[in-house]
Coordinates of C-alpha atoms in Angstrom, one line a residue:
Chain A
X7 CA 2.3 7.6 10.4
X8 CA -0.3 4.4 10.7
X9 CA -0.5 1.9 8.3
X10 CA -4.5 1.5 8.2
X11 CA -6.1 -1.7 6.2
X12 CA -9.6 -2.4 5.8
X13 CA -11.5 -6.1 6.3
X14 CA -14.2 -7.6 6.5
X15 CA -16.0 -6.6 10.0
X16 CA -17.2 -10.4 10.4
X17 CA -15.5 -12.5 7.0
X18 CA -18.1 -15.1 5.6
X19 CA -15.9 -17.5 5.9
X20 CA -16.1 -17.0 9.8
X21 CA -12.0 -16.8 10.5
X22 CA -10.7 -19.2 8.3
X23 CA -8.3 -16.3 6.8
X24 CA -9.4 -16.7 2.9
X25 CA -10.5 -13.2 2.7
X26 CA -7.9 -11.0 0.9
X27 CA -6.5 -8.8 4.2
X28 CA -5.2 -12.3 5.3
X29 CA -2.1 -12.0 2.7
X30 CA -2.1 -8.3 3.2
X31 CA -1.7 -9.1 7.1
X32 CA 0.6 -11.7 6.2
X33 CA 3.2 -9.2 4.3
X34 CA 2.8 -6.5 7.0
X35 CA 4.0 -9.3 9.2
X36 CA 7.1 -10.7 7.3
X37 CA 7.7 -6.8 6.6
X38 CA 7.1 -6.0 10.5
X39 CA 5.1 -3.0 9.8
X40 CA 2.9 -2.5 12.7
X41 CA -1.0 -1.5 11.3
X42 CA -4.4 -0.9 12.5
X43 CA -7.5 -2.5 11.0
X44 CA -10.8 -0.7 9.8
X45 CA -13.3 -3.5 9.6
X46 CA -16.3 -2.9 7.2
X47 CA -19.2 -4.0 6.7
X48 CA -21.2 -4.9 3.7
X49 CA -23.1 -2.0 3.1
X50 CA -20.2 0.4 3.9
X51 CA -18.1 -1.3 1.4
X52 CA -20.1 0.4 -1.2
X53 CA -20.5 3.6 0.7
X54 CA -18.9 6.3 -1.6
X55 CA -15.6 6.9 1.7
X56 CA -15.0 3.2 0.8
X57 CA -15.7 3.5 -3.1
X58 CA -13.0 6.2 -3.0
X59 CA -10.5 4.0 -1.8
X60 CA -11.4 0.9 -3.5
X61 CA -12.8 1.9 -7.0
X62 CA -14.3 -2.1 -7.0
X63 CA -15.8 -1.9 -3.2
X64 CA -13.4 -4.7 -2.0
X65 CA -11.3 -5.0 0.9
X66 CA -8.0 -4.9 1.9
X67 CA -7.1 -0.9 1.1
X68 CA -3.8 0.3 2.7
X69 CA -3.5 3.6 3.5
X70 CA -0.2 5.3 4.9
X71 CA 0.0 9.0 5.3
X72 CA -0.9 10.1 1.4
X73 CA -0.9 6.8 -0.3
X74 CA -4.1 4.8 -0.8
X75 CA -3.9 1.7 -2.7
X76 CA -6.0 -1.0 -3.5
X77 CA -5.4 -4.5 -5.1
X78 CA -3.9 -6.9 -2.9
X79 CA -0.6 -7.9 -5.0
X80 CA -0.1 -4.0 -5.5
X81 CA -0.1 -3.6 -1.4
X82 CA 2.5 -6.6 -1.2
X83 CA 4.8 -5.3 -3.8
X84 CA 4.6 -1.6 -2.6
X85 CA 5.4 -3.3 1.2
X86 CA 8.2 -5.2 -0.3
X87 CA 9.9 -2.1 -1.5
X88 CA 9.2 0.0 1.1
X89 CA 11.0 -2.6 3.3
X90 CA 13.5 -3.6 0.6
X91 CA 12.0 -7.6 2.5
X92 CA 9.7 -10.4 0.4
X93 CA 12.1 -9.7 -2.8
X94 CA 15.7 -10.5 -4.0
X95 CA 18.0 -7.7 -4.5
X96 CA 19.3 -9.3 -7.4
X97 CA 17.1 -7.7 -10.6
X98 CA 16.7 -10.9 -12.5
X99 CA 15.8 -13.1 -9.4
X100 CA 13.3 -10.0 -8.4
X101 CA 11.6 -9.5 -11.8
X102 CA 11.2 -13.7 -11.4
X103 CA 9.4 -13.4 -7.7
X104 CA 7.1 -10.2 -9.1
X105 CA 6.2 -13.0 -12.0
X106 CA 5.0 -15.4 -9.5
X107 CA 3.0 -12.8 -8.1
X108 CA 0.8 -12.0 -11.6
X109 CA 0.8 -16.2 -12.1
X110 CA -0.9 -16.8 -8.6
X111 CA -3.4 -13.9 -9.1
X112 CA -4.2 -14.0 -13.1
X113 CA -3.1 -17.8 -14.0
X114 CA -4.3 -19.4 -10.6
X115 CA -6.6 -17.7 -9.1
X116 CA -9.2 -16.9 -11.7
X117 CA -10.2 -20.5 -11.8
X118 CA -10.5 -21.0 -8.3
X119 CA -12.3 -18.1 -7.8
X120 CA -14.5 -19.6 -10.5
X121 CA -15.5 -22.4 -8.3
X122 CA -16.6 -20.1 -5.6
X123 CA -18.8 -18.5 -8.3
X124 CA -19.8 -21.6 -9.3
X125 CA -20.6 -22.8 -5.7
X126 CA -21.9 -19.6 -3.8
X127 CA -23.2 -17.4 -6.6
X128 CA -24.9 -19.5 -9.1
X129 CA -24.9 -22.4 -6.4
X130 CA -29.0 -22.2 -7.0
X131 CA -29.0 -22.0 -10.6
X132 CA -30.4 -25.5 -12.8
X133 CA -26.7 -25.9 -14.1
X134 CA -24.6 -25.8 -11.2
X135 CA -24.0 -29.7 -10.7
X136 CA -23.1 -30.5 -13.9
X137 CA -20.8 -27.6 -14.6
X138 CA -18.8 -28.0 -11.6
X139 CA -16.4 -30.8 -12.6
X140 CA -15.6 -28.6 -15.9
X141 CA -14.5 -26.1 -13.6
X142 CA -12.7 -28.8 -11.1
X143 CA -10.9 -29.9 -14.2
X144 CA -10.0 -26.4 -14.8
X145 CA -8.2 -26.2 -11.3
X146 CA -6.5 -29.4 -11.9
X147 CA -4.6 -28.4 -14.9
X148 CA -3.5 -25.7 -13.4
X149 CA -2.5 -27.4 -10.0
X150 CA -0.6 -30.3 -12.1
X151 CA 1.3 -27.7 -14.4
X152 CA 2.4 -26.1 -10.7
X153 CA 2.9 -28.8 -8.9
X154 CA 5.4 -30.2 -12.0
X155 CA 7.3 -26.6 -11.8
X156 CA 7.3 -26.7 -8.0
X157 CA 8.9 -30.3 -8.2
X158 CA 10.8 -30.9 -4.9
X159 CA 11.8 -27.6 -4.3
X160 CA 10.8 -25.7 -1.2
X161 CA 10.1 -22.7 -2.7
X162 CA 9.2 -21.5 -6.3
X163 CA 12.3 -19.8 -7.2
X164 CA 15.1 -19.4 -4.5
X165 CA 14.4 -18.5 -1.2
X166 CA 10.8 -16.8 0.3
X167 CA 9.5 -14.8 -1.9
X168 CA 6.4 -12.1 -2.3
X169 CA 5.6 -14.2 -4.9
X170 CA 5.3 -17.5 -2.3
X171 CA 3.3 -15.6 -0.3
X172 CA 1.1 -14.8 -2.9
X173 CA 0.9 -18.4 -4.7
X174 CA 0.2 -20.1 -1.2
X175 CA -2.6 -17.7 -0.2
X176 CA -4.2 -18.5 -3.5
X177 CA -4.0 -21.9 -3.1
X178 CA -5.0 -21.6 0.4
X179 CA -8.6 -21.1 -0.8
X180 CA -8.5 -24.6 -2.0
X181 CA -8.0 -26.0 1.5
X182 CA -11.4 -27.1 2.1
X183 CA -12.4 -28.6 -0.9
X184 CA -9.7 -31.5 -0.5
X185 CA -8.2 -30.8 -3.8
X186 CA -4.8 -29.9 -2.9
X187 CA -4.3 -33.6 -1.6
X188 CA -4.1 -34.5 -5.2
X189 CA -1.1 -32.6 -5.1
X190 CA 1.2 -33.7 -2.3
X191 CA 3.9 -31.6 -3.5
X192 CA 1.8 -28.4 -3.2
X193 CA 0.0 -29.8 0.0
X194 CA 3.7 -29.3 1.6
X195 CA 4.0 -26.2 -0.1
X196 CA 0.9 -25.1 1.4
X197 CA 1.8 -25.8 5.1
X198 CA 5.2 -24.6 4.9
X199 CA 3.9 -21.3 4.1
X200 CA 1.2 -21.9 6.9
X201 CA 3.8 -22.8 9.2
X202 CA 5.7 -19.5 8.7
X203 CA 5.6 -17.0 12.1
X204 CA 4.5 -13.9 10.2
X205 CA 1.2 -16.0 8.7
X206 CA 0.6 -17.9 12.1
X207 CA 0.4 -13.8 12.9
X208 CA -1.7 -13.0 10.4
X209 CA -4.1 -15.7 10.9
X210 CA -4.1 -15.2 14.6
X211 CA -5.2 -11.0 13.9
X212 CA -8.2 -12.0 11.3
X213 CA -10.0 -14.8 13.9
X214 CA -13.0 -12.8 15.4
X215 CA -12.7 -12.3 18.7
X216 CA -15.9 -13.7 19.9
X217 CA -15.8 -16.6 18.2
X218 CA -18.3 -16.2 15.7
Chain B
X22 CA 21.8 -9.4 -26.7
X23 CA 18.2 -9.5 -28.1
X24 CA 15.2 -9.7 -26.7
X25 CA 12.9 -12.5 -27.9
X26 CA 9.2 -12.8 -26.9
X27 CA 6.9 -16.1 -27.9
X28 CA 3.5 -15.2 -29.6
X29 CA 1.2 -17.8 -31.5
X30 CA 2.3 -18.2 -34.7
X31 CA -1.5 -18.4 -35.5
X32 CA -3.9 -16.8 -33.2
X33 CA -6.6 -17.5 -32.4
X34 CA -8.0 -13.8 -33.2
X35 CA -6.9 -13.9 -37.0
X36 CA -4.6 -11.0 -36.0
X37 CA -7.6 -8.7 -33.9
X38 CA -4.7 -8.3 -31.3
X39 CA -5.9 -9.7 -28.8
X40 CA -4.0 -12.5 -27.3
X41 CA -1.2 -11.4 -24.6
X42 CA 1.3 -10.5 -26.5
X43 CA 0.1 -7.5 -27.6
X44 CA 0.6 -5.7 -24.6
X45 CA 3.9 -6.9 -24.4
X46 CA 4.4 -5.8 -27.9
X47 CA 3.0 -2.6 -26.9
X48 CA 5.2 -2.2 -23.6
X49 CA 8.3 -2.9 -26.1
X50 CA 7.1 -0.6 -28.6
X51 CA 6.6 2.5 -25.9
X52 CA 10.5 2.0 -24.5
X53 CA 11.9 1.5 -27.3
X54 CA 13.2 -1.9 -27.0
X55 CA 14.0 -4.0 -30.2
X56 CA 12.6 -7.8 -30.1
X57 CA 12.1 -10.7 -32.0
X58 CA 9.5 -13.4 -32.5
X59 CA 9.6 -16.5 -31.6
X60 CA 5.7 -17.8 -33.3
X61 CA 4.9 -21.3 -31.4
X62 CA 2.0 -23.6 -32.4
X63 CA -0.4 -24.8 -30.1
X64 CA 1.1 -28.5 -29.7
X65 CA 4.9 -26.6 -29.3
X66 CA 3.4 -24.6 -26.5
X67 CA 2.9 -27.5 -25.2
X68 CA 6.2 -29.0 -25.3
X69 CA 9.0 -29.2 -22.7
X70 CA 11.2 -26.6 -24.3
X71 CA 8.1 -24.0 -24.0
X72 CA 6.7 -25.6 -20.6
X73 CA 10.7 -24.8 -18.9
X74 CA 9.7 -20.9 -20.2
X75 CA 5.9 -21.2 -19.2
X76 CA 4.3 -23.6 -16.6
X77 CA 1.1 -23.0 -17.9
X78 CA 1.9 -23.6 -21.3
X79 CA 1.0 -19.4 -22.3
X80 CA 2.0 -17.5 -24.1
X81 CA 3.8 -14.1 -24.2
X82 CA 7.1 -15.6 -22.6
X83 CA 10.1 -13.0 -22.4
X84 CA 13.6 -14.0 -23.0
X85 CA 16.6 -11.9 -22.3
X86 CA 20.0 -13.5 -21.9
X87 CA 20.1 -15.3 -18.8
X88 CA 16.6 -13.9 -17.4
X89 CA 13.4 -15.7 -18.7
X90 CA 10.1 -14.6 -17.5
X91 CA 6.3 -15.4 -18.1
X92 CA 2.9 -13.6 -17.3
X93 CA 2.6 -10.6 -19.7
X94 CA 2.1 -8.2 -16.3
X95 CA 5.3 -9.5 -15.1
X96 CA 7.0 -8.7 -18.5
X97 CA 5.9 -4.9 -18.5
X98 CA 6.3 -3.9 -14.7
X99 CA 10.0 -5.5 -15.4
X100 CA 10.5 -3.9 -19.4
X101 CA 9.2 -0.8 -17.6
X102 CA 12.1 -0.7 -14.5
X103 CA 14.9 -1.5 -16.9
X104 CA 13.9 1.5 -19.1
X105 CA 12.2 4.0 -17.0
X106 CA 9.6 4.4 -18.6
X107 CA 5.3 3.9 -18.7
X108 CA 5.9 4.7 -14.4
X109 CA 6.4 7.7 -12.4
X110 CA 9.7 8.4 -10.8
X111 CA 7.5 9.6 -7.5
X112 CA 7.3 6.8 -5.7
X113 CA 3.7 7.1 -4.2
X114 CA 2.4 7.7 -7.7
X115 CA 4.4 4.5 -8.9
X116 CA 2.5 2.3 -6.3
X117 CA -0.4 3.5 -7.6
X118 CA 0.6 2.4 -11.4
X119 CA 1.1 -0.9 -10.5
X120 CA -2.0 -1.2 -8.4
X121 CA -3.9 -0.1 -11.8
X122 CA -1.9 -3.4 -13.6
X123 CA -3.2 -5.7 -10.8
X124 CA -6.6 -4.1 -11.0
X125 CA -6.5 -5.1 -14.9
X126 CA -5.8 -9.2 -14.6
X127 CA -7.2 -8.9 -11.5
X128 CA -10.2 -7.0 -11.0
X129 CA -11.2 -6.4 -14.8
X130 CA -10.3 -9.3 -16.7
X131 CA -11.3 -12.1 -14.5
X132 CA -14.8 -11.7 -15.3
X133 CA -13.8 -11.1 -19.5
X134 CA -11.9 -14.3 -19.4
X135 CA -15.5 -16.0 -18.3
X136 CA -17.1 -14.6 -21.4
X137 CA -14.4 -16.3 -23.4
X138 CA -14.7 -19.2 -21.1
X139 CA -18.7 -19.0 -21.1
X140 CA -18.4 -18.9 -25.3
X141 CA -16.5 -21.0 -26.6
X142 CA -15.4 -23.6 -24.1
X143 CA -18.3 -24.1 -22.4
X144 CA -20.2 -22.6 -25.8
X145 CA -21.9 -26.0 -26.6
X146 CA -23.2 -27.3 -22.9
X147 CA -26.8 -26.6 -22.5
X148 CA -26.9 -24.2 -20.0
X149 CA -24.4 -22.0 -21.7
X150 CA -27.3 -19.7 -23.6
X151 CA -29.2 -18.6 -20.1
X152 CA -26.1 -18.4 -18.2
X153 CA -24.7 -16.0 -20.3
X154 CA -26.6 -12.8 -19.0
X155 CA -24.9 -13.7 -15.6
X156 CA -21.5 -13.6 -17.3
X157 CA -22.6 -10.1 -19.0
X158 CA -23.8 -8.5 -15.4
X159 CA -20.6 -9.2 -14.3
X160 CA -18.8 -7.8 -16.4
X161 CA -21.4 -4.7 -16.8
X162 CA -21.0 -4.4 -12.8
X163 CA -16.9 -4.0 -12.8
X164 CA -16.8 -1.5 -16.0
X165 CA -19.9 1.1 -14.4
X166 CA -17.4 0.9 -11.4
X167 CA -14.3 1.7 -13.3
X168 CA -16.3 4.1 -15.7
X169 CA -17.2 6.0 -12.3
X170 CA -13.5 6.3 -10.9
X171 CA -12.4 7.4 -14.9
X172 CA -14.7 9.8 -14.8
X173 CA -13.2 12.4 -17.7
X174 CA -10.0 11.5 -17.1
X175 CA -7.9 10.7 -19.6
X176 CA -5.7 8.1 -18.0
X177 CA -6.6 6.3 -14.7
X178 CA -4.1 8.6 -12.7
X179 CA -2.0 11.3 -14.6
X180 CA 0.1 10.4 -17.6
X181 CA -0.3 7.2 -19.1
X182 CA 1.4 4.7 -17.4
X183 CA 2.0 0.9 -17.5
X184 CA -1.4 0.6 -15.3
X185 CA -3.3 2.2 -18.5
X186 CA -1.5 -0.1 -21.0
X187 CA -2.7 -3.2 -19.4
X188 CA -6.1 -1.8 -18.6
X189 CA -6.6 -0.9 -22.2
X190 CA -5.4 -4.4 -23.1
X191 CA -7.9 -6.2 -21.0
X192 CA -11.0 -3.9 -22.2
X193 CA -9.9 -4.3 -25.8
X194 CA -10.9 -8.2 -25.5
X195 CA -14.6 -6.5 -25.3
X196 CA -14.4 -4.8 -28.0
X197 CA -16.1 -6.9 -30.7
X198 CA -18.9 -8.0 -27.9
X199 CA -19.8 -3.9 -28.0
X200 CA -20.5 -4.0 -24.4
X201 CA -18.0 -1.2 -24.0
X202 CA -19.9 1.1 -25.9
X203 CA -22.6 1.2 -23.0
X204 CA -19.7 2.9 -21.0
X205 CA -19.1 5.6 -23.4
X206 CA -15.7 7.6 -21.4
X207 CA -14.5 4.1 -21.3
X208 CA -14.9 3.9 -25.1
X209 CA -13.2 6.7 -25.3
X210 CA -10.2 5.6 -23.2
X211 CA -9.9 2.6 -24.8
X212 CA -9.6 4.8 -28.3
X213 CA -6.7 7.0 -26.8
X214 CA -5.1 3.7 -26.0
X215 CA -5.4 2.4 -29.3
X216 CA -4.7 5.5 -30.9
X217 CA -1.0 5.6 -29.3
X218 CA 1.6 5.2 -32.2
X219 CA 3.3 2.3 -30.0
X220 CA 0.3 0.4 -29.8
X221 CA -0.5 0.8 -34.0
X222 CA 3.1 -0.8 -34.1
X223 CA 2.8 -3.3 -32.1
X224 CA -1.0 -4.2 -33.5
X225 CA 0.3 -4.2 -36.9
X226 CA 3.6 -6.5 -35.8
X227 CA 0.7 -9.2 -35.1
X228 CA -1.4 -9.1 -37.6
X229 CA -0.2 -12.4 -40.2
X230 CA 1.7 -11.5 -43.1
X231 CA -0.8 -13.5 -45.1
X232 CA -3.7 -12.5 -43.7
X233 CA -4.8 -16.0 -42.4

């Protein structure tokens, strides 16, 4: 059977790779699952064939034979068993690595998901420009309290992890807004995880083709 | 050896359950595994012996001889492998379990958190009365799409599972806002979660002995 995994026909970000199929990619790389892409568009992400794959109308979805799935840490963790790759064998160290999965998408993510809200969607309302710093703060503390645990280790617990691949997409999302060159420590954490073959891959398959 | 989670030794709630150990409570309360408490207050959570448990200074922490974990979704997809329990043996339908946990701190609570976020932190800025109704759409938008994939089902997909536990948790933090009640099946599921004799345990294990 095919691995099938939706994105964005044309991302807004215009190939940067900050859409969610981007870490999705990235696993079925690492994994070396081969796949084939539906790409979307707006409107048919919240066509019911779309709805009833993805309850919340977002991309990716993996499909493979029977199994749909939605949620982007649930589609790593399911490729990382399937593959017995992305996870330690040993229980303890591979309860840790699933742990780093839930911190990057429920401890680190939400704020900096805030700031796109804060940027894009209420970008136009009276309060944007004085809110934002409250919600630069917010990334901050989170960054600092990472960057302390990360230390001068290359990884956050042991070797590669799903949980790496995870954290570093997260933060990924930060790229443009400079912030992550507070952080030096997470800066090299950032392009070590960039400079892995399977995301080079990834990045590579979610660039449109024409450019634009 | 014994199992010892961290909870605040006030909370915030007054002892409504709603702070994050509760679901862990819950999870330990539907294996059958025996804990104890370790109550922190804010400054200790903020201390280096709690900070070597939690990054982000959080709480529920887990602690289990050698193995020490944070991020309450962590905890319950790892107290759920060790048992057996709250996911299905079939592996198909336990992918689909733990894409229903992600969902929860991903999808669901996100938007949740902001209302918190919207109330009380940012609760004396001025914009923070007209930029609440945002804050409600938001959250109004992702339960109308969970309420349509529930439908009359009684859990998200089958028997309860782990994904329902943590789903449950996240809507409960609506409770006292009675947005839920516009979503009536969700209501409901919320009630059957709440009506589970290993969540009355683990509710009443939280609520302070002196009723502070």
């Amino acid at each position: 059977m095919t691995v099938t995994i939706t994105a964005f026909e044309r991302s807004p970000d215009g190939g940067r790779g900050l859409a969610r199929d981007t870490r999705v990619r990235w696993a079925l790389e690492e994994v070396g699952q081969d796949y084939d892409i539906r790409p979307l568009t707006f409107p048919a992400m919240k066509e019911p064939a779309h709805i009833a794959r993805s309850p919340f109308g977002q991309i990716p979805t993996y499909e493979d034979d029977d199994l749909v799935l939605f949620e982007s840490g649930a589609i790593i963790l399911h490729l990382a068993d399937k593959h017995g790759h992305l996870l330690p064998r040993d229980e303890d160290a591979r309860s840790r690595a699933i742990m780093w999965m839930f911190a990057a998408v429920n401890s680190v993510e939400p704020p900096i998901l805030d700031l796109q809200c804060a940027r894009f969607a209420e970008g136009d309302q009276p309060w944007a420009e004085q809110r934002l710093p409250l919600v630069m703060d917010r990334i901050r503390q989170r960054l600092a309290q990472l960057s302390a645990r990360l230390g001068d280790d290359e990884w956050l617990d042991g070797e590669f992890s799903a949980g790496d691949l995870m954290m570093v997409s997260v933060l990924l999302r930060l790229k443009m807004s400079g912030i992550l060159n507070e952080f030096p420590n997470l800066a090299a954490y950032v392009a070590r995880g960039e400079a892995r073959p399977a995301y080079q891959r990834a990045f590579a398959s979610q660039v449109p083709k024409d450019g634009g």
